[in-house]
Amino acid sequence: MSQTKSMILAALFAALTAVGALIRIPTPISSFTLQVLFVAMSGVLLGSKWGFLSQAAYILLGLVGLPVFVSGGGLSALLQPTFGFLLGMAAMSFLVGYIVERRGAKVFTICWACALGLIPLYAIGLPYMHLILTVYMKLGQTIWDTVWGGMIIFLPWDALKIVVTALLCAKLYPLLHRSAAVSPSL
């Protein structure tokens, strides 16, 4: 894929991740959103480098004040319990892309890569959430409360998003990664 095409697609996935934040079902600690769907798709379709950069761009846009996060935007987002998941999304996109680059974009491989991509998402997001809830907000939150409210209730929804990602991306990947020699000219 050309660098220009990669940059355009990275910008598109940053925008899609922002749209995914707007489509939400609130819960007491966080919200069900479509962000993980677009994060996983960015890794599969753009690869590790550009997938990561798409999510880094999304995070930077939110930190400079654009209201693209579930909680809005601006530097105050750093003190929101869910900010660690935003950092985890960039790591997830990188890992998913890394695996697909090496193993191919078949449905099973994409599912496996996305499932493994949840590890850095939750490994970064949960400790950050717990720290903000217990130290900054001074809530009587146990580790189990954080794991339940920040991960367990989301896993069935994440599994559905992984399956949708795999089915969509297995069809889209070949279209995006055709060589220039096979692409129709304008």
Tab-separated table of N, CA and C in Angstrom, residues 29-131:
chain	number	residue	atom	x	y	z
A	29	ILE	N	-19.419	2.543	35.075
A	29	ILE	CA	-18.017	2.954	35.017
A	29	ILE	C	-17.617	3.408	33.621
A	30	SER	N	-18.089	2.734	32.600
A	30	SER	CA	-17.664	2.988	31.231
A	30	SER	C	-18.878	2.908	30.322
A	31	SER	N	-18.647	2.721	29.034
A	31	SER	CA	-19.748	2.591	28.084
A	31	SER	C	-19.422	1.505	27.073
A	32	PHE	N	-20.464	0.837	26.584
A	32	PHE	CA	-20.303	-0.057	25.443
A	32	PHE	C	-20.224	0.838	24.217
A	33	THR	N	-19.173	0.683	23.417
A	33	THR	CA	-19.008	1.488	22.210
A	33	THR	C	-18.577	0.588	21.054
A	34	LEU	N	-18.420	1.197	19.891
A	34	LEU	CA	-17.907	0.473	18.726
A	34	LEU	C	-16.422	0.726	18.500
A	35	GLN	N	-15.763	1.367	19.449
A	35	GLN	CA	-14.358	1.709	19.268
A	35	GLN	C	-13.476	0.490	19.018
A	36	VAL	N	-13.655	-0.563	19.798
A	36	VAL	CA	-12.795	-1.744	19.644
A	36	VAL	C	-12.947	-2.341	18.247
A	37	LEU	N	-14.132	-2.274	17.676
A	37	LEU	CA	-14.338	-2.753	16.305
A	37	LEU	C	-13.416	-2.004	15.347
A	38	PHE	N	-13.418	-0.678	15.420
A	38	PHE	CA	-12.605	0.120	14.500
A	38	PHE	C	-11.114	0.026	14.821
A	39	VAL	N	-10.778	-0.124	16.084
A	39	VAL	CA	-9.376	-0.303	16.465
A	39	VAL	C	-8.839	-1.609	15.876
A	40	ALA	N	-9.602	-2.689	16.039
A	40	ALA	CA	-9.180	-3.977	15.498
A	40	ALA	C	-9.087	-3.910	13.976
A	41	MET	N	-10.081	-3.291	13.347
A	41	MET	CA	-10.051	-3.165	11.887
A	41	MET	C	-8.839	-2.363	11.428
A	42	SER	N	-8.473	-1.330	12.187
A	42	SER	CA	-7.303	-0.530	11.793
A	42	SER	C	-6.045	-1.375	11.815
A	43	GLY	N	-5.911	-2.241	12.804
A	43	GLY	CA	-4.744	-3.116	12.855
A	43	GLY	C	-4.718	-4.107	11.706
A	44	VAL	N	-5.865	-4.729	11.443
A	44	VAL	CA	-5.929	-5.731	10.373
A	44	VAL	C	-5.659	-5.090	9.020
A	45	LEU	N	-6.366	-4.009	8.723
A	45	LEU	CA	-6.320	-3.440	7.372
A	45	LEU	C	-5.111	-2.540	7.119
A	46	LEU	N	-4.608	-1.888	8.152
A	46	LEU	CA	-3.501	-0.941	7.966
A	46	LEU	C	-2.149	-1.516	8.382
A	47	GLY	N	-2.153	-2.579	9.164
A	47	GLY	CA	-0.903	-3.137	9.662
A	47	GLY	C	-0.488	-2.480	10.962
A	48	SER	N	0.595	-2.975	11.527
A	48	SER	CA	1.019	-2.532	12.859
A	48	SER	C	1.363	-1.044	12.901
A	49	LYS	N	2.161	-0.575	11.961
A	49	LYS	CA	2.613	0.823	11.978
A	49	LYS	C	1.451	1.799	11.781
A	50	TRP	N	0.722	1.648	10.686
A	50	TRP	CA	-0.327	2.615	10.366
A	50	TRP	C	-1.555	2.443	11.241
A	51	GLY	N	-1.820	1.224	11.689
A	51	GLY	CA	-2.904	1.015	12.645
A	51	GLY	C	-2.606	1.745	13.947
A	52	PHE	N	-1.374	1.570	14.440
A	52	PHE	CA	-0.957	2.280	15.651
A	52	PHE	C	-1.045	3.791	15.450
A	53	LEU	N	-0.542	4.277	14.323
A	53	LEU	CA	-0.562	5.722	14.067
A	53	LEU	C	-1.984	6.269	13.965
A	54	SER	N	-2.908	5.477	13.438
A	54	SER	CA	-4.302	5.937	13.367
A	54	SER	C	-4.864	6.146	14.768
A	55	GLN	N	-4.532	5.242	15.680
A	55	GLN	CA	-5.041	5.373	17.048
A	55	GLN	C	-4.288	6.448	17.828
A	56	ALA	N	-3.005	6.606	17.558
A	56	ALA	CA	-2.240	7.689	18.187
A	56	ALA	C	-2.801	9.051	17.747
A	57	ALA	N	-3.154	9.158	16.476
A	57	ALA	CA	-3.756	10.397	15.970
A	57	ALA	C	-5.083	10.668	16.664
A	58	TYR	N	-5.893	9.635	16.831
A	58	TYR	CA	-7.172	9.765	17.529
A	58	TYR	C	-6.951	10.289	18.953
A	59	ILE	N	-5.994	9.702	19.660
A	59	ILE	CA	-5.703	10.125	21.036
A	59	ILE	C	-5.230	11.573	21.060
A	60	LEU	N	-4.331	11.935	20.163
A	60	LEU	CA	-3.824	13.315	20.119
A	60	LEU	C	-4.932	14.317	19.797
A	61	LEU	N	-5.814	13.960	18.866
A	61	LEU	CA	-6.932	14.852	18.543
A	61	LEU	C	-7.798	15.102	19.770
A	62	GLY	N	-8.045	14.057	20.535
A	62	GLY	CA	-8.830	14.219	21.755
A	62	GLY	C	-8.104	15.032	22.811
A	63	LEU	N	-6.811	14.803	22.975
A	63	LEU	CA	-6.054	15.531	24.001
A	63	LEU	C	-5.919	17.016	23.686
A	64	VAL	N	-5.920	17.379	22.403
A	64	VAL	CA	-5.835	18.810	22.068
A	64	VAL	C	-7.190	19.501	22.179
A	65	GLY	N	-8.232	18.740	22.490
A	65	GLY	CA	-9.511	19.374	22.788
A	65	GLY	C	-10.690	18.994	21.927
A	66	LEU	N	-10.465	18.263	20.846
A	66	LEU	CA	-11.622	17.857	20.048
A	66	LEU	C	-12.445	16.843	20.849
A	67	PRO	N	-13.756	16.970	20.873
A	67	PRO	CA	-14.589	16.080	21.706
A	67	PRO	C	-14.803	14.702	21.068
A	68	VAL	N	-13.723	13.958	20.901
A	68	VAL	CA	-13.790	12.671	20.216
A	68	VAL	C	-13.815	11.480	21.167
A	69	PHE	N	-13.557	11.708	22.446
A	69	PHE	CA	-13.587	10.630	23.426
A	69	PHE	C	-15.004	10.473	23.962
A	70	VAL	N	-15.288	9.325	24.559
A	70	VAL	CA	-16.586	9.120	25.201
A	70	VAL	C	-16.807	10.216	26.246
A	71	SER	N	-15.741	10.619	26.931
A	71	SER	CA	-15.833	11.646	27.976
A	71	SER	C	-15.635	13.065	27.446
A	72	GLY	N	-15.527	13.243	26.142
A	72	GLY	CA	-15.303	14.577	25.569
A	72	GLY	C	-13.905	14.677	24.994
A	73	GLY	N	-13.178	15.695	25.398
A	73	GLY	CA	-11.818	15.889	24.906
A	73	GLY	C	-11.068	16.843	25.811
A	74	GLY	N	-9.797	17.060	25.525
A	74	GLY	CA	-8.961	17.938	26.323
A	74	GLY	C	-8.072	17.158	27.266
A	75	LEU	N	-7.157	17.880	27.889
A	75	LEU	CA	-6.205	17.241	28.802
A	75	LEU	C	-6.876	16.649	30.036
A	76	SER	N	-8.077	17.114	30.366
A	76	SER	CA	-8.788	16.546	31.511
A	76	SER	C	-9.122	15.071	31.289
A	77	ALA	N	-9.094	14.628	30.045
A	77	ALA	CA	-9.343	13.208	29.743
A	77	ALA	C	-8.310	12.303	30.412
A	78	LEU	N	-7.122	12.854	30.671
A	78	LEU	CA	-6.083	12.072	31.342
A	78	LEU	C	-6.517	11.604	32.727
A	79	LEU	N	-7.456	12.326	33.329
A	79	LEU	CA	-7.920	11.974	34.668
A	79	LEU	C	-9.234	11.203	34.650
A	80	GLN	N	-9.663	10.778	33.488
A	80	GLN	CA	-10.863	9.946	33.372
A	80	GLN	C	-10.469	8.477	33.555
A	81	PRO	N	-11.306	7.690	34.213
A	81	PRO	CA	-10.962	6.284	34.438
A	81	PRO	C	-10.717	5.492	33.155
A	82	THR	N	-11.311	5.902	32.054
A	82	THR	CA	-11.193	5.120	30.819
A	82	THR	C	-10.028	5.550	29.918
A	83	PHE	N	-9.260	6.550	30.301
A	83	PHE	CA	-8.180	7.009	29.435
A	83	PHE	C	-7.147	5.916	29.161
A	84	GLY	N	-6.874	5.063	30.117
A	84	GLY	CA	-5.912	3.978	29.913
A	84	GLY	C	-6.332	3.044	28.784
A	85	PHE	N	-7.643	2.910	28.583
A	85	PHE	CA	-8.110	2.071	27.481
A	85	PHE	C	-7.789	2.707	26.133
A	86	LEU	N	-7.755	4.022	26.078
A	86	LEU	CA	-7.366	4.698	24.830
A	86	LEU	C	-5.917	4.358	24.491
A	87	LEU	N	-5.058	4.377	25.487
A	87	LEU	CA	-3.665	3.980	25.267
A	87	LEU	C	-3.595	2.504	24.864
A	88	GLY	N	-4.416	1.692	25.508
A	88	GLY	CA	-4.474	0.273	25.185
A	88	GLY	C	-4.972	0.014	23.775
A	89	MET	N	-5.828	0.900	23.262
A	89	MET	CA	-6.336	0.740	21.896
A	89	MET	C	-5.213	0.892	20.880
A	90	ALA	N	-4.311	1.816	21.114
A	90	ALA	CA	-3.167	1.977	20.205
A	90	ALA	C	-2.300	0.722	20.234
A	91	ALA	N	-2.068	0.180	21.425
A	91	ALA	CA	-1.282	-1.049	21.548
A	91	ALA	C	-2.009	-2.228	20.911
A	92	MET	N	-3.330	-2.270	21.066
A	92	MET	CA	-4.122	-3.339	20.452
A	92	MET	C	-3.996	-3.304	18.938
A	93	SER	N	-4.154	-2.125	18.360
A	93	SER	CA	-4.065	-1.996	16.912
A	93	SER	C	-2.695	-2.458	16.413
A	94	PHE	N	-1.645	-2.069	17.126
A	94	PHE	CA	-0.294	-2.484	16.746
A	94	PHE	C	-0.173	-4.008	16.766
A	95	LEU	N	-0.601	-4.636	17.869
A	95	LEU	CA	-0.446	-6.087	18.004
A	95	LEU	C	-1.280	-6.840	16.963
A	96	VAL	N	-2.514	-6.410	16.753
A	96	VAL	CA	-3.362	-7.056	15.749
A	96	VAL	C	-2.695	-6.959	14.371
A	97	GLY	N	-2.224	-5.774	14.035
A	97	GLY	CA	-1.549	-5.575	12.756
A	97	GLY	C	-0.296	-6.424	12.630
A	98	TYR	N	0.464	-6.500	13.691
A	98	TYR	CA	1.702	-7.285	13.696
A	98	TYR	C	1.411	-8.757	13.398
A	99	ILE	N	0.395	-9.299	14.044
A	99	ILE	CA	0.051	-10.710	13.849
A	99	ILE	C	-0.451	-10.951	12.425
A	100	VAL	N	-1.342	-10.084	11.952
A	100	VAL	CA	-1.904	-10.263	10.606
A	100	VAL	C	-0.820	-10.108	9.537
A	101	GLU	N	0.122	-9.195	9.755
A	101	GLU	CA	1.230	-9.032	8.801
A	101	GLU	C	2.026	-10.328	8.660
A	102	ARG	N	2.141	-11.063	9.732
A	102	ARG	CA	2.958	-12.273	9.720
A	102	ARG	C	2.171	-13.548	9.417
A	103	ARG	N	0.886	-13.551	9.757
A	103	ARG	CA	0.096	-14.782	9.631
A	103	ARG	C	-0.965	-14.734	8.532
A	104	GLY	N	-1.231	-13.563	7.971
A	104	GLY	CA	-2.231	-13.462	6.911
A	104	GLY	C	-3.587	-13.015	7.435
A	105	ALA	N	-4.471	-12.699	6.514
A	105	ALA	CA	-5.769	-12.115	6.866
A	105	ALA	C	-6.918	-13.078	6.617
A	106	LYS	N	-6.780	-14.283	7.098
A	106	LYS	CA	-7.873	-15.253	7.047
A	106	LYS	C	-8.752	-15.063	8.284
A	107	VAL	N	-10.007	-15.460	8.203
A	107	VAL	CA	-10.972	-15.221	9.286
A	107	VAL	C	-10.451	-15.723	10.628
A	108	PHE	N	-9.977	-16.963	10.691
A	108	PHE	CA	-9.505	-17.515	11.958
A	108	PHE	C	-8.322	-16.722	12.508
A	109	THR	N	-7.384	-16.374	11.640
A	109	THR	CA	-6.204	-15.610	12.067
A	109	THR	C	-6.608	-14.239	12.593
A	110	ILE	N	-7.540	-13.595	11.921
A	110	ILE	CA	-8.001	-12.278	12.369
A	110	ILE	C	-8.669	-12.394	13.741
A	111	CYS	N	-9.507	-13.414	13.928
A	111	CYS	CA	-10.150	-13.624	15.238
A	111	CYS	C	-9.099	-13.812	16.328
A	112	TRP	N	-8.124	-14.661	16.047
A	112	TRP	CA	-7.056	-14.942	16.997
A	112	TRP	C	-6.256	-13.669	17.302
A	113	ALA	N	-5.915	-12.906	16.261
A	113	ALA	CA	-5.139	-11.671	16.444
A	113	ALA	C	-5.926	-10.664	17.276
A	114	CYS	N	-7.207	-10.517	16.993
A	114	CYS	CA	-8.032	-9.558	17.733
A	114	CYS	C	-8.216	-9.983	19.189
A	115	ALA	N	-8.388	-11.282	19.414
A	115	ALA	CA	-8.508	-11.775	20.791
A	115	ALA	C	-7.220	-11.491	21.565
A	116	LEU	N	-6.079	-11.738	20.933
A	116	LEU	CA	-4.805	-11.420	21.586
A	116	LEU	C	-4.641	-9.910	21.765
A	117	GLY	N	-5.205	-9.132	20.839
A	117	GLY	CA	-5.141	-7.680	20.951
A	117	GLY	C	-5.876	-7.139	22.162
A	118	LEU	N	-6.819	-7.907	22.692
A	118	LEU	CA	-7.513	-7.477	23.912
A	118	LEU	C	-6.580	-7.480	25.121
A	119	ILE	N	-5.510	-8.273	25.057
A	119	ILE	CA	-4.583	-8.349	26.204
A	119	ILE	C	-3.969	-6.984	26.511
A	120	PRO	N	-3.301	-6.309	25.554
A	120	PRO	CA	-2.766	-4.992	25.912
A	120	PRO	C	-3.866	-3.964	26.198
A	121	LEU	N	-5.011	-4.088	25.542
A	121	LEU	CA	-6.113	-3.165	25.810
A	121	LEU	C	-6.473	-3.192	27.294
A	122	TYR	N	-6.692	-4.395	27.818
A	122	TYR	CA	-7.080	-4.522	29.224
A	122	TYR	C	-5.889	-4.423	30.170
A	123	ALA	N	-4.707	-4.852	29.737
A	123	ALA	CA	-3.520	-4.781	30.593
A	123	ALA	C	-3.119	-3.333	30.874
A	124	ILE	N	-3.405	-2.441	29.953
A	124	ILE	CA	-3.118	-1.009	30.162
A	124	ILE	C	-4.338	-0.320	30.772
A	125	GLY	N	-5.515	-0.632	30.256
A	125	GLY	CA	-6.730	0.059	30.679
A	125	GLY	C	-7.160	-0.203	32.103
A	126	LEU	N	-7.122	-1.453	32.539
A	126	LEU	CA	-7.616	-1.786	33.885
A	126	LEU	C	-6.779	-1.181	35.013
A	127	PRO	N	-5.440	-1.312	34.990
A	127	PRO	CA	-4.667	-0.676	36.071
A	127	PRO	C	-4.850	0.852	36.104
A	128	TYR	N	-4.908	1.470	34.919
A	128	TYR	CA	-5.115	2.914	34.851
A	128	TYR	C	-6.469	3.260	35.456
A	129	MET	N	-7.489	2.504	35.075
A	129	MET	CA	-8.828	2.740	35.608
A	129	MET	C	-8.838	2.608	37.125
A	130	HIS	N	-8.231	1.546	37.615
A	130	HIS	CA	-8.223	1.310	39.058
A	130	HIS	C	-7.486	2.432	39.800
A	131	LEU	N	-6.377	2.867	39.242
A	131	LEU	CA	-5.609	3.952	39.851
A	131	LEU	C	-6.435	5.240	39.915
